[in-house]
Coordinates of C-alpha atoms in Angstrom, one line a residue:
X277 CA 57.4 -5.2 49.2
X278 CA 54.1 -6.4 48.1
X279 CA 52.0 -3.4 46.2
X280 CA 47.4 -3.1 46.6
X281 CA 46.3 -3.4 43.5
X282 CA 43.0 -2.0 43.9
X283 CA 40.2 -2.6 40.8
X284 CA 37.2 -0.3 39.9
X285 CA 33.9 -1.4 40.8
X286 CA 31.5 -0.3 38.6
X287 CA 28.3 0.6 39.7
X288 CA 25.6 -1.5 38.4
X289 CA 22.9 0.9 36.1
X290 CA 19.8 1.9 37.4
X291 CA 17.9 0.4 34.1
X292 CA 14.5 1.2 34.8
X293 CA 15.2 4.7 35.2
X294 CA 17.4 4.7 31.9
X295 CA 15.4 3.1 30.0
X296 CA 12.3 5.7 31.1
X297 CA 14.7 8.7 30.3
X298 CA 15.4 6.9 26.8
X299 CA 11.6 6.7 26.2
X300 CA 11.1 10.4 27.0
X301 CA 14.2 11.3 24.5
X302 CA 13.0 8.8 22.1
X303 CA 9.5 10.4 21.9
X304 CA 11.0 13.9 21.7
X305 CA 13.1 12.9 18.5
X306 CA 11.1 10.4 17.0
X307 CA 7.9 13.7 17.2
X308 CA 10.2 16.3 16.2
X309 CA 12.2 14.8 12.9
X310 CA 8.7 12.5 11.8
X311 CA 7.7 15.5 10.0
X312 CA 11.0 16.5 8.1
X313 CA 10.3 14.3 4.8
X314 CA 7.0 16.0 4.4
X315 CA 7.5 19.5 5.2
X316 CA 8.9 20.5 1.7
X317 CA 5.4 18.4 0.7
X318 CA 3.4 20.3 2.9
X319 CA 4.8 23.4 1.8
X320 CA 4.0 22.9 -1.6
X321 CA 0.5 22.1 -0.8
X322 CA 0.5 25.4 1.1
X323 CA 1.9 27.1 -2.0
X324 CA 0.6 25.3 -5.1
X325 CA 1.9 27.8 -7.6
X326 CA 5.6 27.9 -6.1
X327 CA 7.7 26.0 -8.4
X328 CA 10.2 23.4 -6.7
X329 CA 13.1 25.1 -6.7
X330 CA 11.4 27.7 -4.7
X331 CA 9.9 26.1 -1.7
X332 CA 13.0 25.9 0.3
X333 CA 13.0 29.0 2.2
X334 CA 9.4 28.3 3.1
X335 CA 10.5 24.3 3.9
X336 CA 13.1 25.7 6.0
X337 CA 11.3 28.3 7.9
X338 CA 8.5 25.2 8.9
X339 CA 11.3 23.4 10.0
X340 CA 13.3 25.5 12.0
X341 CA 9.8 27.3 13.6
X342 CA 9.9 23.9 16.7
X343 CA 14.1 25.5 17.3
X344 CA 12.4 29.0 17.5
X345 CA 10.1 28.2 20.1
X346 CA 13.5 25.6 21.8
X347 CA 15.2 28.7 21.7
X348 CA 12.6 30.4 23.8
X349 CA 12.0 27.9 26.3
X350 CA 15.0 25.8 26.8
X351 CA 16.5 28.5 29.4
X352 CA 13.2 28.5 31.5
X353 CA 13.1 24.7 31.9
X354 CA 16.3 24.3 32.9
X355 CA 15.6 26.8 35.6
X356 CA 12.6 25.1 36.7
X357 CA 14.6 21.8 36.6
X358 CA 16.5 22.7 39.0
X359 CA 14.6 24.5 41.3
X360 CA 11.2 22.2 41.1
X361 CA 12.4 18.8 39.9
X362 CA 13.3 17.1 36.9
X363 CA 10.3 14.8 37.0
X364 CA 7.5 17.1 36.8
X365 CA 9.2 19.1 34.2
X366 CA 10.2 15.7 32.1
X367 CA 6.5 14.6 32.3
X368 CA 5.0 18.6 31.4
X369 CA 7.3 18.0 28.3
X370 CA 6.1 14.8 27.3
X371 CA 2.4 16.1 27.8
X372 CA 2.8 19.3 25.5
X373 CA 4.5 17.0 23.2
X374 CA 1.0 15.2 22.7
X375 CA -0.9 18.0 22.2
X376 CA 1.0 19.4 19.9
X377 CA 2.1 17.1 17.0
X378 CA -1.9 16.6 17.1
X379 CA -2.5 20.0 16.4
X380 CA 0.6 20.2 14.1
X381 CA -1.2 17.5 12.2
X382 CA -4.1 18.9 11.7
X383 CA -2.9 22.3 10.3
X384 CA -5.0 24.4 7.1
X385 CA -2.6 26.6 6.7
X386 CA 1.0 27.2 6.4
X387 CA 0.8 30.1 9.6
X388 CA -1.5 27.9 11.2
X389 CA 1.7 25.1 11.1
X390 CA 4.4 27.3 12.1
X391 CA 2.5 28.7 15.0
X392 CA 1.7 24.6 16.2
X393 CA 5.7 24.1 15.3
X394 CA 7.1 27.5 17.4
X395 CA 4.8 26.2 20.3
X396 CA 5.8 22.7 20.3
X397 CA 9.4 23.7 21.0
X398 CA 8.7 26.2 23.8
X399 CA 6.8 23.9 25.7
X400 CA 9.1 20.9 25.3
X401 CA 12.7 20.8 27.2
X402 CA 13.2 17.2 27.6
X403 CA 15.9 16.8 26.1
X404 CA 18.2 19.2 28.3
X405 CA 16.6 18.0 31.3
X406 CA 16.8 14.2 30.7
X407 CA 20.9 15.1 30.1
X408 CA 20.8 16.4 33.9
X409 CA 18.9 13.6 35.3
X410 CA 21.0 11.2 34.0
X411 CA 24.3 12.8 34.9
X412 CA 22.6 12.5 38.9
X413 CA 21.7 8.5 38.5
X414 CA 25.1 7.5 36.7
X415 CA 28.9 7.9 37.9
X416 CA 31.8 7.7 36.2
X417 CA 31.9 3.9 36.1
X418 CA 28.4 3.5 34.4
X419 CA 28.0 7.0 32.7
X420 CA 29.1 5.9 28.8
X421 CA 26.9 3.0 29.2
X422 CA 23.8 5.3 30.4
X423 CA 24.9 8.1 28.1
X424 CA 24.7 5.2 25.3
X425 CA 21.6 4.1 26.2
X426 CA 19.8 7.0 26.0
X427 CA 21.4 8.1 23.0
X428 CA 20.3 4.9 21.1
X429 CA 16.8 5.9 22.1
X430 CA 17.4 9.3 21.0
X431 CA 19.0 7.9 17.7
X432 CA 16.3 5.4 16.9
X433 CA 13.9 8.3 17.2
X434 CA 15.4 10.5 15.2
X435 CA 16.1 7.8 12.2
X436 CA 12.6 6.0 12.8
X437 CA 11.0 9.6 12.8
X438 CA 11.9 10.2 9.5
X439 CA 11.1 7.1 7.9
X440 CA 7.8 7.0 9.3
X441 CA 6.9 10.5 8.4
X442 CA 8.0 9.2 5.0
X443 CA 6.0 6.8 4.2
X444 CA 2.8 6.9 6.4
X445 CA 2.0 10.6 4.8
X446 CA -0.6 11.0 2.6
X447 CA -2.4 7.8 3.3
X448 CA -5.1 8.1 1.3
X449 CA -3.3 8.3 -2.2
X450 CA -0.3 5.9 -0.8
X451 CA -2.5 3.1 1.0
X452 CA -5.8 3.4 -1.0
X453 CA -6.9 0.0 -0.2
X454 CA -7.1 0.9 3.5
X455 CA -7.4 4.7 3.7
X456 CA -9.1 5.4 0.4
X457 CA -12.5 6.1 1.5
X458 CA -11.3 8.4 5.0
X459 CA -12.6 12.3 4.1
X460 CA -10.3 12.9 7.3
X461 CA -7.2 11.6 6.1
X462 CA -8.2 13.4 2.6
X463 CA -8.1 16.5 4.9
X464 CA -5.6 16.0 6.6
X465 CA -2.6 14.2 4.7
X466 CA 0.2 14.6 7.0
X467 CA -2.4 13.8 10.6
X468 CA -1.7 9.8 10.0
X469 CA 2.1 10.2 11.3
X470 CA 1.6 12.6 13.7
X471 CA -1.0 9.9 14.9
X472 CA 1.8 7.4 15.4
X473 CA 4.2 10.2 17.3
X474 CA 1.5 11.1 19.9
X475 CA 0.9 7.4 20.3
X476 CA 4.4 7.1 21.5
X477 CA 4.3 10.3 23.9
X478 CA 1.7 8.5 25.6
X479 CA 3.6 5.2 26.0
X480 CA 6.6 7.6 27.1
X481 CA 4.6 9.7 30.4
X482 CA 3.6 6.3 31.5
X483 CA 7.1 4.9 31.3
X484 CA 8.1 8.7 33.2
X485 CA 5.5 8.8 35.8
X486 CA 5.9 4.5 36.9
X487 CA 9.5 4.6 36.8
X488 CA 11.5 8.6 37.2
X489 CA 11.8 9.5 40.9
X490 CA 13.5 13.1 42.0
X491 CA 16.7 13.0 42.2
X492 CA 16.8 17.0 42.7
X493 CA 17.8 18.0 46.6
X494 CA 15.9 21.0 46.7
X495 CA 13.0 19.7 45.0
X496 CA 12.8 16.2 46.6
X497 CA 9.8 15.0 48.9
X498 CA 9.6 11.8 50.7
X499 CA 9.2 9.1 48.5
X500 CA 8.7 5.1 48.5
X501 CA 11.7 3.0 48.9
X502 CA 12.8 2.2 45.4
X503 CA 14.8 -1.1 44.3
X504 CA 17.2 1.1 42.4
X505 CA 19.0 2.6 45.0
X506 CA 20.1 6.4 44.2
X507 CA 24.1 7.3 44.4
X508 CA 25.2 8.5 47.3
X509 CA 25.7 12.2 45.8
X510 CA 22.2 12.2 45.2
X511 CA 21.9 13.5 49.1
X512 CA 24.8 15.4 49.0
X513 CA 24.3 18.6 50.7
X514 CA 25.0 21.3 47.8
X515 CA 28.2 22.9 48.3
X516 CA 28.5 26.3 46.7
X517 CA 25.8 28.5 45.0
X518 CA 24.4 28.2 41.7
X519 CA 25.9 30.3 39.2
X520 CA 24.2 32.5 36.3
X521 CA 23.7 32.1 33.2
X522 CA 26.3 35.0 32.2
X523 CA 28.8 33.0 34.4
X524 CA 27.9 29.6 32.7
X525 CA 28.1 31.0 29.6
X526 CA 31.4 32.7 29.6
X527 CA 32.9 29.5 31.9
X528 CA 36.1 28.6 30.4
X529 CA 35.2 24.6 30.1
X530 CA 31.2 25.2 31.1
X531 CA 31.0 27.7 28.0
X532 CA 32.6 25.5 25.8
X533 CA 31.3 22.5 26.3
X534 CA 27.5 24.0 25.4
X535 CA 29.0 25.9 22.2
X536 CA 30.0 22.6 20.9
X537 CA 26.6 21.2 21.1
X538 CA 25.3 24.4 19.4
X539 CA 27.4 24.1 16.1
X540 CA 27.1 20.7 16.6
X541 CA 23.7 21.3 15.9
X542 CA 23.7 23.2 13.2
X543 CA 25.9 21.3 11.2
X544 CA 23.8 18.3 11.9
X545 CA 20.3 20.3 11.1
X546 CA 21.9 21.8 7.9
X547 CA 22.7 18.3 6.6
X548 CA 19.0 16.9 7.3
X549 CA 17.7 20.1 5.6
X550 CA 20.1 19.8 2.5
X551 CA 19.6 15.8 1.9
X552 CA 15.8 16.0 0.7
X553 CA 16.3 19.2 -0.9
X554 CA 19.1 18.3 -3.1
X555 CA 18.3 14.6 -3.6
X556 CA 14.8 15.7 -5.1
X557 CA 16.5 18.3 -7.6
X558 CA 16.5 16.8 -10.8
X559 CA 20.1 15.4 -12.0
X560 CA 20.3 17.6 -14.9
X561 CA 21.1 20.4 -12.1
X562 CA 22.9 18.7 -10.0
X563 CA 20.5 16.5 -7.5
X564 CA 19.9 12.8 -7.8
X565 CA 16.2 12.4 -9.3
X566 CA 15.1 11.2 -5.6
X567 CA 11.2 10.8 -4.5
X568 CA 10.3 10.6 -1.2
X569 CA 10.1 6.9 -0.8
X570 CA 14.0 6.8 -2.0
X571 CA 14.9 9.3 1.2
X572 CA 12.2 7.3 3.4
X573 CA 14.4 4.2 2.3
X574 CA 18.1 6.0 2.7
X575 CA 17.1 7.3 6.3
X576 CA 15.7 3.5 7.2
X577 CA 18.5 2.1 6.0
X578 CA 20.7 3.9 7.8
X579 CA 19.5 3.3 11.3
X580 CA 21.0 -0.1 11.9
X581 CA 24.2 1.7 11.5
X582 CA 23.3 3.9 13.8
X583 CA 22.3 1.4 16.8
X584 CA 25.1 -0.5 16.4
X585 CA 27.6 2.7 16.7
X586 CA 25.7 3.9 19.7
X587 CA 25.5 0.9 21.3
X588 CA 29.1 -0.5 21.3
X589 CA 31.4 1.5 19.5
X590 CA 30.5 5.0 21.6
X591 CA 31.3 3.1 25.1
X592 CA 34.6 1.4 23.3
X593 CA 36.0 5.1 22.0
X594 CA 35.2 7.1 24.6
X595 CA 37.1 4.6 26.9
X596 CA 39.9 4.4 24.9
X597 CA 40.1 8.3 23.6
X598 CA 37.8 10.0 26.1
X599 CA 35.2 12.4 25.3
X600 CA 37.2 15.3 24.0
X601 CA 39.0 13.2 21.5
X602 CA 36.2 11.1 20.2
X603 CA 34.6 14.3 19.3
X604 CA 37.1 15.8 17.5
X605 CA 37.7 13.4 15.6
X606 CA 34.0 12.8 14.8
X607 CA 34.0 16.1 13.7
X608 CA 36.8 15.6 10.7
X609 CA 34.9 12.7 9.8
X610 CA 32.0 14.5 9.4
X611 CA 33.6 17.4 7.3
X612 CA 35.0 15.4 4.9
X613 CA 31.9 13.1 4.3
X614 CA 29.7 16.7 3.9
X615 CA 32.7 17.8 1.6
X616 CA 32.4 14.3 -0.8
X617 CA 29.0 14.0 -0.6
X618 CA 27.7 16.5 -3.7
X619 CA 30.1 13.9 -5.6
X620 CA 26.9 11.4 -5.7
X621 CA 25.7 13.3 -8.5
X622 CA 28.0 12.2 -10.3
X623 CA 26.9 8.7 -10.3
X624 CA 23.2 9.4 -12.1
X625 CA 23.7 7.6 -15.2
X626 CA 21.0 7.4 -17.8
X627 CA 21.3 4.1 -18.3
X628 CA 21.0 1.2 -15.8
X629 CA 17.9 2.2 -15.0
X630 CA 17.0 0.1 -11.7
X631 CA 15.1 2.0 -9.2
X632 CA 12.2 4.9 -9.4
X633 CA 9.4 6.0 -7.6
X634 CA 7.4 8.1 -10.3
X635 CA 5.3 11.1 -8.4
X636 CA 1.3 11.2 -9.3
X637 CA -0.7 14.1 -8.5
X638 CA -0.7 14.2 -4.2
X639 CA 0.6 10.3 -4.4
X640 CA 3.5 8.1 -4.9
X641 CA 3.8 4.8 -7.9
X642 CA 6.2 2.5 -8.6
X643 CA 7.7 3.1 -11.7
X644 CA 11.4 2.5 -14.3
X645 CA 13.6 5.2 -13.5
X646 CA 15.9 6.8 -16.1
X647 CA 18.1 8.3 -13.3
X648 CA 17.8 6.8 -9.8
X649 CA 20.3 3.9 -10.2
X650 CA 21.3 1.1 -7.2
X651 CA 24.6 2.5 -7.1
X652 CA 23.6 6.3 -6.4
X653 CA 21.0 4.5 -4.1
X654 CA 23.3 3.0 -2.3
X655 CA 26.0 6.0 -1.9
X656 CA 23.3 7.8 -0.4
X657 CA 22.4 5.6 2.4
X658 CA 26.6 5.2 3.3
X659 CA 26.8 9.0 2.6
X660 CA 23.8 9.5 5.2
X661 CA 24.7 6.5 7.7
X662 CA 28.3 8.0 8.1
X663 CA 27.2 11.4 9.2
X664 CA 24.4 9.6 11.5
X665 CA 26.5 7.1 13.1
X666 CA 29.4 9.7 14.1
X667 CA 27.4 12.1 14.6
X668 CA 26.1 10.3 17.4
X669 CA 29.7 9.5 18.8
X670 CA 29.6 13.7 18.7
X671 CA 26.6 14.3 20.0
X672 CA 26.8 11.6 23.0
X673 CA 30.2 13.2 23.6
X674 CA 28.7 16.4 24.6
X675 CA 25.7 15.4 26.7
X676 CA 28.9 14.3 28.8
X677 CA 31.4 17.4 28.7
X678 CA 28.1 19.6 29.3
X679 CA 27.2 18.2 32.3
X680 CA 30.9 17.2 33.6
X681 CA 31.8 20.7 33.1
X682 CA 29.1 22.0 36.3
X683 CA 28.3 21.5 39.6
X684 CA 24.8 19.2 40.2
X685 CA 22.7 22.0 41.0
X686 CA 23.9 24.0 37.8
X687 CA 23.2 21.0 35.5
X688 CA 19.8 21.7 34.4
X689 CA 20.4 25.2 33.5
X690 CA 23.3 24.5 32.3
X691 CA 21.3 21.8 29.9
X692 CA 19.1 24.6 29.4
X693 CA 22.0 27.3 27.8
X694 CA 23.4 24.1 25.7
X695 CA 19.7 23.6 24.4
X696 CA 19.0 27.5 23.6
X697 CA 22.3 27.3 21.5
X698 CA 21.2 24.3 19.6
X699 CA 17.5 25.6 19.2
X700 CA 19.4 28.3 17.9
X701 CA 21.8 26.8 15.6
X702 CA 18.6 24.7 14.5
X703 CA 16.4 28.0 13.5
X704 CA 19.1 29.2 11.7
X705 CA 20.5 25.9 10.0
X706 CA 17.5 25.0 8.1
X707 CA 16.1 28.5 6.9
X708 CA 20.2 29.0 5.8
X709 CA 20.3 25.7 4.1
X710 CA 17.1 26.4 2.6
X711 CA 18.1 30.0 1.4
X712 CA 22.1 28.7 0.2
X713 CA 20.2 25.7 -1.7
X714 CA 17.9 28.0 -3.9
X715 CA 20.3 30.5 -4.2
X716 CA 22.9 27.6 -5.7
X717 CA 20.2 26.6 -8.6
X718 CA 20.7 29.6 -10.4
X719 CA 22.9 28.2 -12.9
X720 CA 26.4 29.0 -10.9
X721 CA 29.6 27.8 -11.7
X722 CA 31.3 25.8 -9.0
X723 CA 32.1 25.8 -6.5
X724 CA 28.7 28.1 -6.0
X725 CA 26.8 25.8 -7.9
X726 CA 25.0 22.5 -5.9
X727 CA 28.2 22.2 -3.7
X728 CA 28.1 25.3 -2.1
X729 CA 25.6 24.8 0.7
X730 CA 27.4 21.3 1.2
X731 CA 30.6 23.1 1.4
X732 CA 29.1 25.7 3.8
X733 CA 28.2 22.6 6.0
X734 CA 31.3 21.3 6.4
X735 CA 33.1 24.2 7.3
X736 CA 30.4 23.9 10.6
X737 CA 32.3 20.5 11.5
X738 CA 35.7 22.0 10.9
X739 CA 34.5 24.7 13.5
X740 CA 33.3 22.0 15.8
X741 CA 36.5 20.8 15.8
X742 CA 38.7 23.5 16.3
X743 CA 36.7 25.0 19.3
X744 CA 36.7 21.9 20.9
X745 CA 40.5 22.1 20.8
X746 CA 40.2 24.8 24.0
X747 CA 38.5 22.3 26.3
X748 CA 41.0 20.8 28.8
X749 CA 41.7 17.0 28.9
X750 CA 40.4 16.8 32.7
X751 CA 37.0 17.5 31.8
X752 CA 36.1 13.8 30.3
X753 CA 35.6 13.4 34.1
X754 CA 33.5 15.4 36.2
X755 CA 35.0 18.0 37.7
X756 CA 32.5 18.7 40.8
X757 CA 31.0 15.8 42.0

C-alpha cells in the first residue's frame, strides 16, 4: 500500500520588501541607541559641578525620555496601522525620525534634550508596525528567514549606533585635524552623530516609499502590479472583529506574548544603561577604569557576533526548538551572564598595563594605562557579545509569538500594546539602573555593593523566563491565519 509523501514548499521571500522593512528598523535603532555612549557626557556637560558618581540619575532620565514619549505613542500607531495602512505610518515614522535626532543634536540644555528625546519616541512607531507588516508578507515557511532579516538590520543598528555615537562625538577635540577650526561643532559636540543618523533615515523613506506597498485590507487602494506577488491572505476577507486593547491585553497567549517583550526590554535596557556606567567607575570601587573609546571598542566588537547569531543560528534554533523554547532558554543564558559579569572587576590588575585611553578636558588621548588590561578588555566584549547575540535569539522570538498570537487585523495594535510595554520597561530600566548604580557606590558591602544593580538585572531574565513558561506550545505557529 504505497503512502503520499507530500514536501513543504516554501514560499520564496519577497526581498525587496524585507529588506525596505530592515532599513526602516535599522534607522530606528541605529538613531535611537547612537546617542547612549554620550549621554552620561552630555549630562555632565549639562551639570559641570556634578561629580561622576552623581550623573546617573540624570544619564538615565535622558535616556529613558525617547521610551516616555514610545510609551505614549506606540498605542496610537498601532491603531492607525491598522485602520490607515502600514505604509504611510512606516514612512510618518521615518520622517519624524529626521527631524528629530537633528534637533536632539542641537540641544543647549539638558530640558531642551529631554523634550527633543520624549518627542522623538511619540512620533516614531516603526518598530511595532514594521513587526505587523512583516507577519502579512511572510508565512510560516519563510517567516524565521524574514524575521532574521530584519532583526539583523535591527541588530546592526543598534550595535553600529553605539559605536558611532562613540567615537564621532565631540569632533572637534577628537578629530582636530579635520574639525578643529568648526565653531558649530565647538557648539554643538554631540550634532556630528546625529548627522550620520539622520543621513540614514533619509536613505531609509526612500527605500520605504520605492519598495513597501499596503498590504492592509481596509486601507488598500489600487495599486501597480508588483513583481513580488502578495500571499494569498493578503486579500483575505477579515473574518471576525477586531478586538480591544483590554481584550488583547488580558488574552491568555495575546497577553503573554507582549509581556515577554516588555521585560524583555527592560532587562535588555538596564544592561545597556549599567555597562558605561559601571565600566567608567574607577576599579578601586568596583568598575573597570573604562573611557569611552574602550566601550565604543567593546560594543564594535561585539557586533560581528551578533550578525552571525541573527543570521544563521536564530533560523537553525527556532526550527529545531521553536519560538517558545529558544526564548526560554535565551533567557537563562542571559541571567547567568548578567549574574557573572560584575566578576570582571576582578580582573583589573595594576600591573600589565596594555591598554588606556587617558580623558583631557572635553577630549579623548591615547595614553599607558595602570588598570585597563587586554584581559579585562577582552571579557568585556564576550561579556557584552553574549547578552547581544542571545538577546537577539529572544528578542526575534517575540516579534513572532506577538504577532502569531492575533488575528491580521489585530496585529498592528497588538504591536502597538507590545511596544507601550517595552517603552515602558525602557523609561523605567534606565532611570532604575541609574538610581540602583549610585545608590551601590556608597561604600556597601556585597552583595549591595557594585553587584547589586547587576543582580537586580538578572532577576529581569529569570522573570522572562518563567512567564514565558504560560504560553502554549501551539503558538510558534500562527494561530489565525
Amino acid at each position: 500500500m504505497a503512502t503520499a509523501t507530500t514536501k513543504t514548499v516554501i514560499t520564496p521571500l519577497p526581498t525587496l520588501k524585507v529588506a525596505a522593512v530592515g532599513a526602516a528598523l535599522f534607522a530606528n535603532q541605529f538613531s535611537s541607541m547612537v546617542v547612549f555612549p554620550f549621554l552620561a557626557f552630555m549630562t555632565a556637560d549639562f551639570f559641570p559641578r556634578l561629580e561622576k558618581t552623581q550623573l546617573g540619575p540624570y544619564a538615565g532620565l535622558l535616556g529613558s525620555a525617547f521610551h516616555l514619549g514610545g510609551l505614549a505613542g506606540s498605542m496610537l500607531w498601532g491603531y492607525l496601522s491598522d485602520r490607515y495602512g502600514r505604509r504611510p505610518m512606516l514612512l510618518a515614522g521615518i520622517g519624524a525620525t529626521f527631524f528629530m535626532i537633528i534637533l536632539f543634536g542641537m540641544s543647549r540644555s539638558f530640558a531642551m534634550a529631554v523634550m527633543w528625546r520624549v518627542c522623538w519616541g511619540a512620533l516614531n512607531g516603526n518598530v511595532g508596525i514594521g513587526k505587523a507588516y512583516l507577519s502579512e508578507i511572510c508565512d510560516e515557511t519563510n517567516q524565521a528567514k524574514g524575521y532574521a532579516v530584519i532583526g539583523l538590520f535591527a541588530g546592526i543598528g543598534r550595535l553600529c549606533g553605539p559605536g558611532i555615537g562613540a567615537y564621532l562625538s565631540n569632533p572637534v577635540t577628537n578629530f582636530p585635524e579635520l574639525f578643529g577650526s568648526s565653531t558649530f561643532l565647538a557648539k554643538f559636540p554631540y550634532f556630528l552623530p546625529c548627522a550620520v543618523a539622520a543621513s540614514v533615515c533619509v536613505i531609509s523613506f526612500l527605500m520605504a516609499y520605492l519598495y513597501l506597498e499596503e498590504v492592509t485590507p481596509k486601507a488598500k487602494t489600487s495599486q501597480p502590479a508588483s513583481s513580488e506577488a502578495l500571499l494569498p491572505s493578503t486579500h483575505a476577507e477579515i473574518p471576525t472583529r477586531p478586538k480591544t486593547v483590554l481584550q488583547l491585553m488580558t488574552d491568555p497567549c495575546a497577553g503573554v506574548a507582549t509581556g515577554l517583550y516588555g521585560l524583555l526590554a527592560f532587562t535588555n535596557i538596564m544592561g545597556q544603561e549599567l555597562f558605561p556606567l559601571w565600566s567608567l567607575t574607577p576599579s578601586s570601587i568596583g568598575g573597570l577604569d573604562f573611557t569611552l573609546r574602550h566601550i565604543g571598542l567593546t560594543v564594535l566588537c561585539a557586533a560581528p557576533v551578533q550578525i552571525l547569531f541573527q543570521v544563521f543560528v536564530f533560523p537553525m534554533l527556532s526550527a529545531r526548538w521553536g519560538y517558545k523554547h529558544l526564548y526560554q532558554r535565551s533567557a537563562v543564558v542571559i541571567a547567568v551572564t548578567f549574574a557573572l559579569l560584575p566578576q570582571l572587576h576582578m580582573l583589573t590588575p595594576s600591573s600589565n598595563r596594555l591598554l588606556h585611553v587617558e580623558e583631557s578636558q572635553g577630549g579623548v588621548n591615547p595614553a599607558p594605562s595602570p588598570d585597563v588590561t587586554l584581559t579585562v578588555l577582552f571579557g568585556a566584549i564576550l561579556a557584552f557579545a553574549t547578552v547581544q547575540s542571545i538577546g537577539t535569539l529572544a528578542f526575534t522570538s517575540t516579534f513572532v509569538l506577538i504577532n502569531n498570537s492575533v488575528h491580521r487585523q489585530d496585529r498592528g495594535l497588538q504591536n502597538g500594546i507590545g511596544q507601550t510595554y517595552a517603552s515602558l520597561a525602557r523609561t523605567i530600566g534606565p532611570l532604575m539602573g541609574g538610581i540602583l548604580f549610585a545608590w551601590s557606590e556608597q561604600g556597601r558591602a556585597w552583595p549591595f555593593d557594585y553587584h547589586f544593580a547587576w543582580y537586580v538585572t538578572a532577576l529581569g531574565a529569570v522573570g522572562c523566563y518563567t512567564l514565558c513558561r504560560r504560553l502554549p506550545k501551539k503558538v510558534d505557529t500562527k494561530l489565525f491565519d
